[in-house]
GROMACS .gro file of C-alpha atoms in nm:
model
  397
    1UNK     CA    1  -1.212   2.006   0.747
    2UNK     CA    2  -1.552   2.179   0.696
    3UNK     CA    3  -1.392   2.486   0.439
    4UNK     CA    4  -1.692   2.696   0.523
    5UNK     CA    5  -1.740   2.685   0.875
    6UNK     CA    6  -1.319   2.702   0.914
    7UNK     CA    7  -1.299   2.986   0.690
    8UNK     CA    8  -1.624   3.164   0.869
    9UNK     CA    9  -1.459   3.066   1.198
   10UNK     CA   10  -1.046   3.198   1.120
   11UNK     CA   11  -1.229   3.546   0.956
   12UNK     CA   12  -1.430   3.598   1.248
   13UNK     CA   13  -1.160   3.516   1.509
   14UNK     CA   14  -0.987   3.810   1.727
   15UNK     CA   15  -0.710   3.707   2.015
   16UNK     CA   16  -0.911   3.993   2.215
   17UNK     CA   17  -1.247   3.707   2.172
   18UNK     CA   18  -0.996   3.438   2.237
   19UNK     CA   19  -0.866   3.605   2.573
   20UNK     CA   20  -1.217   3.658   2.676
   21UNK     CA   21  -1.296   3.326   2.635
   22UNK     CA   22  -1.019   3.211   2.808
   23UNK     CA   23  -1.083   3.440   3.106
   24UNK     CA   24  -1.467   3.304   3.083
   25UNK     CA   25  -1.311   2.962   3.074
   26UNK     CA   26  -1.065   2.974   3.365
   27UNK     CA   27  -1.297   3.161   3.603
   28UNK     CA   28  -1.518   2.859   3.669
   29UNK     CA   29  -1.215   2.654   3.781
   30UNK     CA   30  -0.905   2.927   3.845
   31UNK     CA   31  -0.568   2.767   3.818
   32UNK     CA   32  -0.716   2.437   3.724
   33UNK     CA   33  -0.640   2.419   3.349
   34UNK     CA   34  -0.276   2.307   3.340
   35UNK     CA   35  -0.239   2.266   2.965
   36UNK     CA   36  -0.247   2.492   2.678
   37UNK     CA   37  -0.606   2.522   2.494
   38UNK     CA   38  -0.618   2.583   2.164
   39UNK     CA   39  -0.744   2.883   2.015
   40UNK     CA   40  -0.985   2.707   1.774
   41UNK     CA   41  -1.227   2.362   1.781
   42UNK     CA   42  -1.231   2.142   1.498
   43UNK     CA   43  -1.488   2.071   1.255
   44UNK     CA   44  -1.589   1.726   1.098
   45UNK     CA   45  -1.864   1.618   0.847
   46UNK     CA   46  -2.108   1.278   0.906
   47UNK     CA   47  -1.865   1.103   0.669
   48UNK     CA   48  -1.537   1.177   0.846
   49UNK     CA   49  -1.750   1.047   1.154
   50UNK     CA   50  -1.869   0.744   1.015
   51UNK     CA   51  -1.511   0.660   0.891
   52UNK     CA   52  -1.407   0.704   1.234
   53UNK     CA   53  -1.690   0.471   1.404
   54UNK     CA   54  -1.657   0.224   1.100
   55UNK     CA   55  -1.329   0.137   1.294
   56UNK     CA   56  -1.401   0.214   1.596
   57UNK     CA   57  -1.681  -0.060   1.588
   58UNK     CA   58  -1.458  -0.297   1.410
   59UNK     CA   59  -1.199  -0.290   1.731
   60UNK     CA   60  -1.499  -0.313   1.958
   61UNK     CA   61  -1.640  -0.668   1.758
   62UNK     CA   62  -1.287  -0.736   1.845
   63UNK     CA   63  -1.318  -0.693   2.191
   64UNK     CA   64  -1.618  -0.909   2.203
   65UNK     CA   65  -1.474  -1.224   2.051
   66UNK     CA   66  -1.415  -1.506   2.313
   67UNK     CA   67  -1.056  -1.579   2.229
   68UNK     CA   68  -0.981  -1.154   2.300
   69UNK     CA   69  -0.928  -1.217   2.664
   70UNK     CA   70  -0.651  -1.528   2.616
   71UNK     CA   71  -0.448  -1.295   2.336
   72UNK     CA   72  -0.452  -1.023   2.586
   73UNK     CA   73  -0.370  -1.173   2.878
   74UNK     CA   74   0.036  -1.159   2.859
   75UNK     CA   75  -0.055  -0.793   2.826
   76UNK     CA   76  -0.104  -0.758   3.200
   77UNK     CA   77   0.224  -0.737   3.395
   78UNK     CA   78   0.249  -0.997   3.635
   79UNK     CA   79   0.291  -0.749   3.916
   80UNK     CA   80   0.047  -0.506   3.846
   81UNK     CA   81  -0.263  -0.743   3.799
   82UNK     CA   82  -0.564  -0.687   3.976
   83UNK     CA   83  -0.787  -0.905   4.050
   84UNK     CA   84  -1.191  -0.914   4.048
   85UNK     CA   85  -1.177  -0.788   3.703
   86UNK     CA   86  -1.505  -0.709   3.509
   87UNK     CA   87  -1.617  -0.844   3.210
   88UNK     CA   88  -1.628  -0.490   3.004
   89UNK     CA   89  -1.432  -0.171   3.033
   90UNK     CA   90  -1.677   0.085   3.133
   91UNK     CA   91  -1.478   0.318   2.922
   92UNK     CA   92  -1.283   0.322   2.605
   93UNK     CA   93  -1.124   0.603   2.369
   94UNK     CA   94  -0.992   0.557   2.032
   95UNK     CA   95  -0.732   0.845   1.933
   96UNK     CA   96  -0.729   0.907   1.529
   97UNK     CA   97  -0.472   1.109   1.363
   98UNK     CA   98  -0.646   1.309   1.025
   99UNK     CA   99  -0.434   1.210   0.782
  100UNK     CA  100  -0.359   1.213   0.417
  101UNK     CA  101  -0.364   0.871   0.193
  102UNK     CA  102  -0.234   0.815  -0.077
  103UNK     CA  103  -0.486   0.948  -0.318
  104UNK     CA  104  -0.466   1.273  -0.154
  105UNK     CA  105  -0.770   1.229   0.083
  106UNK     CA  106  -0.868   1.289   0.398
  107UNK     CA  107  -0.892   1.025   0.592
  108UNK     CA  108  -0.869   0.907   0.981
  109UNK     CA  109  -0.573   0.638   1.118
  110UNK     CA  110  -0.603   0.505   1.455
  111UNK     CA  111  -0.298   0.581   1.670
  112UNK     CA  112  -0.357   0.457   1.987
  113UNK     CA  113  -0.639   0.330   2.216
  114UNK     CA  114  -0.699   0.283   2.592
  115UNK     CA  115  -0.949   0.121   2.812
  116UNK     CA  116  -0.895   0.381   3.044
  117UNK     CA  117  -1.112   0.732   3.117
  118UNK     CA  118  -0.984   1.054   2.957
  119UNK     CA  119  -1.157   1.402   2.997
  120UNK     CA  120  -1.509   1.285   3.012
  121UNK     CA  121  -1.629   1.581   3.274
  122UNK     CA  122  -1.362   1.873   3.138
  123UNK     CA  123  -1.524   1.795   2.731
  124UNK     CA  124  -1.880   1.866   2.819
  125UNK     CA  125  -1.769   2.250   3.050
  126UNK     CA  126  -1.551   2.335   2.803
  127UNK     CA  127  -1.749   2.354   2.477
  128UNK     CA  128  -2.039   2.466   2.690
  129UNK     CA  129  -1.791   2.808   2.732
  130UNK     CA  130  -1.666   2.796   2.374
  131UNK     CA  131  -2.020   2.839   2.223
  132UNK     CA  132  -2.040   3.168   2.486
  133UNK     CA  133  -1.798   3.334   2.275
  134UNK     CA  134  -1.775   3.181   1.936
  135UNK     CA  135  -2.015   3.139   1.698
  136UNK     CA  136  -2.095   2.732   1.623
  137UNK     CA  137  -2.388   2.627   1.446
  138UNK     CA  138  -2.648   2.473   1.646
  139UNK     CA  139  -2.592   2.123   1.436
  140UNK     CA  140  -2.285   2.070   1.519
  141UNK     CA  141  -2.194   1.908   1.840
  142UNK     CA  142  -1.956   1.727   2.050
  143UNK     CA  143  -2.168   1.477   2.121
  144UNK     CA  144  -2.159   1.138   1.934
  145UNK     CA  145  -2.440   0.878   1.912
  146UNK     CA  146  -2.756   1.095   1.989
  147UNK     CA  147  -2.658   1.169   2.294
  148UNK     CA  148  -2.686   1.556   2.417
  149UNK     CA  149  -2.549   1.715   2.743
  150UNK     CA  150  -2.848   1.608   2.931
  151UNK     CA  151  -2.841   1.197   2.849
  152UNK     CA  152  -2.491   1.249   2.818
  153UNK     CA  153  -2.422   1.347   3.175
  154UNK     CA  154  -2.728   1.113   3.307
  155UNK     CA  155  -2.555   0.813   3.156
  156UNK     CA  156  -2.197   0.961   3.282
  157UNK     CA  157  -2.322   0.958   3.627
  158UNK     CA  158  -2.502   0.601   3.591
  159UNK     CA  159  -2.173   0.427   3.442
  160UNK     CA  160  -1.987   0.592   3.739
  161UNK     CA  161  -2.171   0.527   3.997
  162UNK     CA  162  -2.351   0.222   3.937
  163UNK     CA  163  -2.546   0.124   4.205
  164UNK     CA  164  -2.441   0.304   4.475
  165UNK     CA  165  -2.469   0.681   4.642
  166UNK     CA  166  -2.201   0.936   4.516
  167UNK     CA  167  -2.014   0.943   4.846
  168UNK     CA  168  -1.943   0.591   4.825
  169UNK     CA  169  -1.753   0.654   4.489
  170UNK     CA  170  -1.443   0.797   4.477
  171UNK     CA  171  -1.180   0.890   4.201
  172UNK     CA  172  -0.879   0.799   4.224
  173UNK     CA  173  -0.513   0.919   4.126
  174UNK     CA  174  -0.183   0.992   4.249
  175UNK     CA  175  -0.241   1.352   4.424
  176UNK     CA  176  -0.497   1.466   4.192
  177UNK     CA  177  -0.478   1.827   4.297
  178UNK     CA  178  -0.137   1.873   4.087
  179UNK     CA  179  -0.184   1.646   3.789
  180UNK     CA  180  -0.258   1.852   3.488
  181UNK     CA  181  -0.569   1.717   3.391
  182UNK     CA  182  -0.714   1.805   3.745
  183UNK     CA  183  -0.979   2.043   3.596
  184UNK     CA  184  -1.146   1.708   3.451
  185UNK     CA  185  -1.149   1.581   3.843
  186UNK     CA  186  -1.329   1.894   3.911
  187UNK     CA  187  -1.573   1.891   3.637
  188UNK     CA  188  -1.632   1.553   3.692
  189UNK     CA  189  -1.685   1.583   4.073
  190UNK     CA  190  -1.939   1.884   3.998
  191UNK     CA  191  -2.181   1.660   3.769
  192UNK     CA  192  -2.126   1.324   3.959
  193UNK     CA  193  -2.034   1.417   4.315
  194UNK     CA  194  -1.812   1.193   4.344
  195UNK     CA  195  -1.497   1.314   4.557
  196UNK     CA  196  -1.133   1.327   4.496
  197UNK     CA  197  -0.917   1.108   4.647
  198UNK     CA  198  -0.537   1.054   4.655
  199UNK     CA  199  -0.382   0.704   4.648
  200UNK     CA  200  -0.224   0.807   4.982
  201UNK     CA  201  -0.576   0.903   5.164
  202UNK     CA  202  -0.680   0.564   5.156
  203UNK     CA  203  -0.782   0.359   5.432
  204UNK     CA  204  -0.772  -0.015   5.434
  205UNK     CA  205  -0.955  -0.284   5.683
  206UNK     CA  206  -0.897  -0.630   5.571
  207UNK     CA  207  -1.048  -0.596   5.232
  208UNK     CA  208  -1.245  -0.310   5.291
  209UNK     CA  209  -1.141   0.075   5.200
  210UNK     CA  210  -1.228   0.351   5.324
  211UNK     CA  211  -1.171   0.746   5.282
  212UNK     CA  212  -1.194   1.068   5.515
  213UNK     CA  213  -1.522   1.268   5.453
  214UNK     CA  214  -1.580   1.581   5.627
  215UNK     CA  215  -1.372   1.424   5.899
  216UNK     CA  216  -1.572   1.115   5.942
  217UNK     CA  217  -1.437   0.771   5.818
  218UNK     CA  218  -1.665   0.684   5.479
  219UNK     CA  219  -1.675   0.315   5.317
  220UNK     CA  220  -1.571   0.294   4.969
  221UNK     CA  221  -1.766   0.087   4.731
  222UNK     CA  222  -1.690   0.184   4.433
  223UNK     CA  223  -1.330   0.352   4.225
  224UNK     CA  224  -1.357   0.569   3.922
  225UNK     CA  225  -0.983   0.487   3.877
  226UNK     CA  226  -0.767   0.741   3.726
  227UNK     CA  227  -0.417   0.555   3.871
  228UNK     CA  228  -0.161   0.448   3.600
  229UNK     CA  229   0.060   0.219   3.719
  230UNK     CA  230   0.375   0.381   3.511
  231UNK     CA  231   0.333   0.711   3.675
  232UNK     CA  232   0.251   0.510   4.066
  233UNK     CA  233   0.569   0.352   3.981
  234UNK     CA  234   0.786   0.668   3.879
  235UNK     CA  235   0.638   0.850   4.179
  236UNK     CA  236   0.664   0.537   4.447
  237UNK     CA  237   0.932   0.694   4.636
  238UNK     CA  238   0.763   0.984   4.710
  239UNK     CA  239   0.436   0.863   4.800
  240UNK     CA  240   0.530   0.681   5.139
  241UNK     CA  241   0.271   0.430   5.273
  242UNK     CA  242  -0.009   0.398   5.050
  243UNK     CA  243  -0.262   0.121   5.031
  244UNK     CA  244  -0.166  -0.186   4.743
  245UNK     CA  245  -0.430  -0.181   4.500
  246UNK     CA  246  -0.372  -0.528   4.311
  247UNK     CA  247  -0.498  -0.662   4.672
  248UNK     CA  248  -0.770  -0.828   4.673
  249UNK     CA  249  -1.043  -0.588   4.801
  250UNK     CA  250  -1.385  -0.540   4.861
  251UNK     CA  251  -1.455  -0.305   4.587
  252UNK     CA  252  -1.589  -0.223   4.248
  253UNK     CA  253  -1.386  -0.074   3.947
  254UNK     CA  254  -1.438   0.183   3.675
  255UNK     CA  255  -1.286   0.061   3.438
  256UNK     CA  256  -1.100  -0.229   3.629
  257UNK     CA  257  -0.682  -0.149   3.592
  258UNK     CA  258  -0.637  -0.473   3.391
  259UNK     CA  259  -0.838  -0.322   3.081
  260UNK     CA  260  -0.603  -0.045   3.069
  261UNK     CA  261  -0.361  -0.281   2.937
  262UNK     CA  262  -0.595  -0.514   2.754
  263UNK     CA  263  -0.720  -0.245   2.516
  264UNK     CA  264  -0.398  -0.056   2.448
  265UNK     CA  265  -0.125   0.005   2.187
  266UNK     CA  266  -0.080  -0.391   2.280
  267UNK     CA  267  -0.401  -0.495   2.107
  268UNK     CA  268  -0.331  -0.265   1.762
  269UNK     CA  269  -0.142  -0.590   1.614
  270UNK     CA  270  -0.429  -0.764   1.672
  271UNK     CA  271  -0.703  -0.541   1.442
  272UNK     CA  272  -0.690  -0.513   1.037
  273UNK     CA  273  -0.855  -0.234   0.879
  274UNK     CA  274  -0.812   0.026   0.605
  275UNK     CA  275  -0.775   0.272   0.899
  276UNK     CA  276  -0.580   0.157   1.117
  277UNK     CA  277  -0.190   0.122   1.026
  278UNK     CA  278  -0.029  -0.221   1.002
  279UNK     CA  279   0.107  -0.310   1.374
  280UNK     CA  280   0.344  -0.550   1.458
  281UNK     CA  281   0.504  -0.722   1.824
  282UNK     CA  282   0.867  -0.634   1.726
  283UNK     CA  283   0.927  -1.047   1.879
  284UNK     CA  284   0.710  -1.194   1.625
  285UNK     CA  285   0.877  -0.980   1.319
  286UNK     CA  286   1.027  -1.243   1.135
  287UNK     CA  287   1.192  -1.004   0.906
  288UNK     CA  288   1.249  -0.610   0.965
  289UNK     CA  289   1.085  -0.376   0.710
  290UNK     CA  290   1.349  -0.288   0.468
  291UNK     CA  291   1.246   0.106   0.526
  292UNK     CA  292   1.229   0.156   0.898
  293UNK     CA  293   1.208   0.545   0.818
  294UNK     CA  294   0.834   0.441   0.733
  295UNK     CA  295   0.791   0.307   1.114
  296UNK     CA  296   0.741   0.421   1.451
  297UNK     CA  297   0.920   0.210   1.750
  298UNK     CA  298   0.668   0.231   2.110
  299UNK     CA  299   0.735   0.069   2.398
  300UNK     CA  300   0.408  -0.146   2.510
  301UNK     CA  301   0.389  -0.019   2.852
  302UNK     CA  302   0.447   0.371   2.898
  303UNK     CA  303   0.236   0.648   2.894
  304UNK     CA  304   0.191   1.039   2.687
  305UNK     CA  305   0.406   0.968   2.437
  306UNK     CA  306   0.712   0.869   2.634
  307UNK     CA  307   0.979   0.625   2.519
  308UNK     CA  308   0.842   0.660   2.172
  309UNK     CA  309   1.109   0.680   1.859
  310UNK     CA  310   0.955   0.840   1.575
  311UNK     CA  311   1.260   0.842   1.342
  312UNK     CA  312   1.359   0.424   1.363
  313UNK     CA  313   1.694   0.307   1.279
  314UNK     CA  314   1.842  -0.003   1.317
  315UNK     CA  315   2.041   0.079   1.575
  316UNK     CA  316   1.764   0.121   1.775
  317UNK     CA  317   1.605  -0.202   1.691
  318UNK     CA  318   1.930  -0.336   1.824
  319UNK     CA  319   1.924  -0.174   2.163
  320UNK     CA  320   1.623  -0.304   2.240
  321UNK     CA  321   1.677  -0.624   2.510
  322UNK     CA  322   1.290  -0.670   2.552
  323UNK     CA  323   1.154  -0.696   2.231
  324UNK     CA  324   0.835  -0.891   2.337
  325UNK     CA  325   0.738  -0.527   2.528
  326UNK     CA  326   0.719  -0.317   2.171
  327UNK     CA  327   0.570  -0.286   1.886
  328UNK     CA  328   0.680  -0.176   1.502
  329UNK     CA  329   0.406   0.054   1.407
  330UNK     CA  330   0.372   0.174   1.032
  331UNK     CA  331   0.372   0.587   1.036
  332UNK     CA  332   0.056   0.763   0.892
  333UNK     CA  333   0.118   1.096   0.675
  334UNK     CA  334  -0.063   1.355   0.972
  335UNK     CA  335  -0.211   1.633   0.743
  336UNK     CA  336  -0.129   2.018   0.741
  337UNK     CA  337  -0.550   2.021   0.753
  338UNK     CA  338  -0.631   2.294   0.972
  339UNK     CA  339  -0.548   2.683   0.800
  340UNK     CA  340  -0.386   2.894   1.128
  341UNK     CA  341  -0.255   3.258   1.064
  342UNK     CA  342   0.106   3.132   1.130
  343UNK     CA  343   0.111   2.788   0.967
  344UNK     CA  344  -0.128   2.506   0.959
  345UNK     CA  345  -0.212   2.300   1.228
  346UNK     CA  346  -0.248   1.918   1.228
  347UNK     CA  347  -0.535   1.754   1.464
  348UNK     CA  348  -0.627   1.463   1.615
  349UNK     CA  349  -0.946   1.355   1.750
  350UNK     CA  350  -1.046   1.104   2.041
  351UNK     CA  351  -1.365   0.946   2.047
  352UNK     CA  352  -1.475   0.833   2.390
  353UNK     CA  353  -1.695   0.573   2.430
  354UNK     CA  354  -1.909   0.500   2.763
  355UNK     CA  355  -2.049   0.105   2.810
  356UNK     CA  356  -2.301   0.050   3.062
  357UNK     CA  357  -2.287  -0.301   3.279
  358UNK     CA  358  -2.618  -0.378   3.102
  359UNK     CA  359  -2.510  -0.284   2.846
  360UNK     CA  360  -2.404  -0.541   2.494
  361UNK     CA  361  -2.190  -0.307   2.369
  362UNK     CA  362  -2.037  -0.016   2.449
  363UNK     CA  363  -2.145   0.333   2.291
  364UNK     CA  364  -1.981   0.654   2.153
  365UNK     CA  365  -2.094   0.947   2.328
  366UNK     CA  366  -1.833   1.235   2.346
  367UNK     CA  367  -1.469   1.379   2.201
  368UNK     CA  368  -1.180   1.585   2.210
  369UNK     CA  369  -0.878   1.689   1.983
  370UNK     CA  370  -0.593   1.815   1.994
  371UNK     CA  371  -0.391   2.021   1.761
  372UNK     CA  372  -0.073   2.012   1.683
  373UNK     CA  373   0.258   2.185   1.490
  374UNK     CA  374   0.495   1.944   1.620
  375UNK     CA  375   0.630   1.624   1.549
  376UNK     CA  376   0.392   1.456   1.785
  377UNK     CA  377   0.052   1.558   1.927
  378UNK     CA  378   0.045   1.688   2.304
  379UNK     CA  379   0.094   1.972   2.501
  380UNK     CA  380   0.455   1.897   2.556
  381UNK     CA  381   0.549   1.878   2.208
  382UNK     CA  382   0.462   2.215   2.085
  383UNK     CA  383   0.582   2.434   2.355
  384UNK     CA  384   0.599   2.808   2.225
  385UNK     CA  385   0.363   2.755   1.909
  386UNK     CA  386  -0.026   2.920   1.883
  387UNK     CA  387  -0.339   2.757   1.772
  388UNK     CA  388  -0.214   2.420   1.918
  389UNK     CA  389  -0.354   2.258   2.248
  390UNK     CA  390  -0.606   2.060   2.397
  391UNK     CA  391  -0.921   2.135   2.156
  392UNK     CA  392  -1.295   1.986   2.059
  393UNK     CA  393  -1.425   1.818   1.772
  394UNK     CA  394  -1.794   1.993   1.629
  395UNK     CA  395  -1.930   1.701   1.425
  396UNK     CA  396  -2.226   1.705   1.221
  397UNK     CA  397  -2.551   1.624   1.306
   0.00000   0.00000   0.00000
């Protein structure tokens, strides 16, 4: 997307410097990287970035309006609301898909967004390695909104730990240890200090929770949550006793659960701009689109991908008995934009934003990409193919 600094990069490339680096890369966390990384980063100009913020920002004055919270409520299953929840989602990422329009130009479409953390520790280790072994200039950076790794990781720690000591704040999933983004739960225990903890570890007294720390019982304050309600229910049979978090309970959330629903693929309807795609609650549709070809069906409430039909047909429309939980969303034209020696590669890019309590507004702060050869972006799409994976995005300074 930069033609200089790709070309520089793909002529200077070797798989023996790629190995090393990946050697470099797994050594400070071995058998902790559970997903294919790519063998390049991407590369993005201060006008590609500002297109991305432009909407970015847009969704966010969004957020802010008073009537948000009543058109998102029905977005929050009945049985998996939580209560206590906080004004503000302490975090929020916005996934783009580079794209093509219709002039021929590059330009970004939003494709999904969550309220809900992503690889905020694993995004500042990584690069740190990449720039060991690969030559990046000095002004580009994964860092968005003048942040650098310093105020980057002093604000991470703040939003995650609020007021309180790191062994009071715990992150939370569904056995962490085997979850293939566990190398971010490492990263991110290394810079916070915050511990692991599975959903199955904790300890409840009335509303208070608690966790074992070096064998001694240790009060829980405060939950970087990392649980997704999909995957707690897909994996409920095999958990055994575990502790009911939409209890009420004596504790403080980051983000709370409910936002992971409030900002999602449910809100896109809800947002016009040039990029993000026309959305639509397949309930309200009054009247199909004449070419569903030019659509992609999701279901409102799963996660990575799953349940999603890419190629719509009517028949699909009418298999559908719960049309109030999907949405109709118009497909965007992913470009062949990044040159690979077998093929090019198409990219997206996350922007993660971090949003302090004290905060008006929440700020952009840090990325990742992805790249891709498949019909969809992720790791399970594009099993078999090179220069594809989990990636970063260098953006001008």
């Amino acid at each position: 997307m930069v033609p200089e600094l790709r070309a520089a990069y793909n002529n200077h490339f070797t798989e023996e410097k790629y190995q090393e680096f990946l050697n470099d890369l797994h050594s400070g966390y071995p058998n902790a990287i559970d997903f294919r990384v790519a063998e390049t980063p991407v590369f993005v100009d201060k006008a590609f970035t500002a297109k991305m913020l432009d909407a970015c920002e847009t969704i966010i004055d969004a957020v802010l309006e008073d009537s948000f919270p009543e058109a998102t409520e029905r977005s929050i299953p009945v049985k998996e609301y939580v209560p206590h929840e906080t004004g503000q989602p302490q975090m929020i990422a916005f996934d783009f898909g580079v794209c093509t329009n219709s002039a021929g130009e590059l330009e970004p479409q939003l494709i999904e967004m969550q309220g809900f953390p992503t690889l905020y520790g694993f995004q500042v280790y990584y690069p740190d390695v990449l720039r060991r072994h690969f030559e990046i200039p000095a002004n580009y950076q994964q860092y968005l909104g003048g942040y650098n790794r310093d105020t980057y990781l002093r604000d991470l720690r703040e939003v995650l730990l609020g007021n309180h000591q790191a062994e009071e704040v715990i992150l939370l999933e569904i056995r962490p240890h085997e979850q293939k983004t566990r190398i971010d739960f490492y990263c991110t225990r290394d810079y916070t200090g915050i511990q692991l903890v599975c959903i199955t570890e904790l300890i409840q007294e009335g509303r208070k929770l608690y966790y074992l720390l070096n064998g001694k019982k240790q009060r829980i304050r405060r939950i970087y949550n990392r649980v997704i309600f999909d995957d707690l229910n897909a994996n409920r049979a095999s958990l055994g006793n575990f502790v009911d978090i939409t209890q009420d309970l004596d504790v403080e959330w980051v983000p709370h659960p409910n936002w992971f629903y409030r900002i999602s693929k449910f809100t896109l309807p809800l947002i016009r701009h040039p990029y993000v795609p026309p959305t639509y609650y397949l309930d309200e549709l009054k009247q199909l689109p004449a070419d569903l070809s030019r659509y992609v069906l999701k279901p409102l409430f799963s996660f990575a991908g799953q349940g999603v039909v890419i190629d719509v047909e009517q028949a699909d429309i009418e298999r559908i008995s719960d049309p109030e939980n999907w949405i109709l969303q118009q497909k965007v034209n992913y470009a062949d934009v990044i040159p690979t020696p077998d093929g090019p590669a198409k990219t997206e890019i996350r922007i993660m934003y971090l949003w302090k309590d004290d905060w008006e507004r929440p700020r952009p702060a840090i990325n990742l990409a992805r790249l891709s050869k498949g019909k969809m972006i992720g790791v399970r799409y594009n099993k078999d193919k090179r220069w594809v994976g989990g990636s970063v995005c260098f953006m001008e300074q």
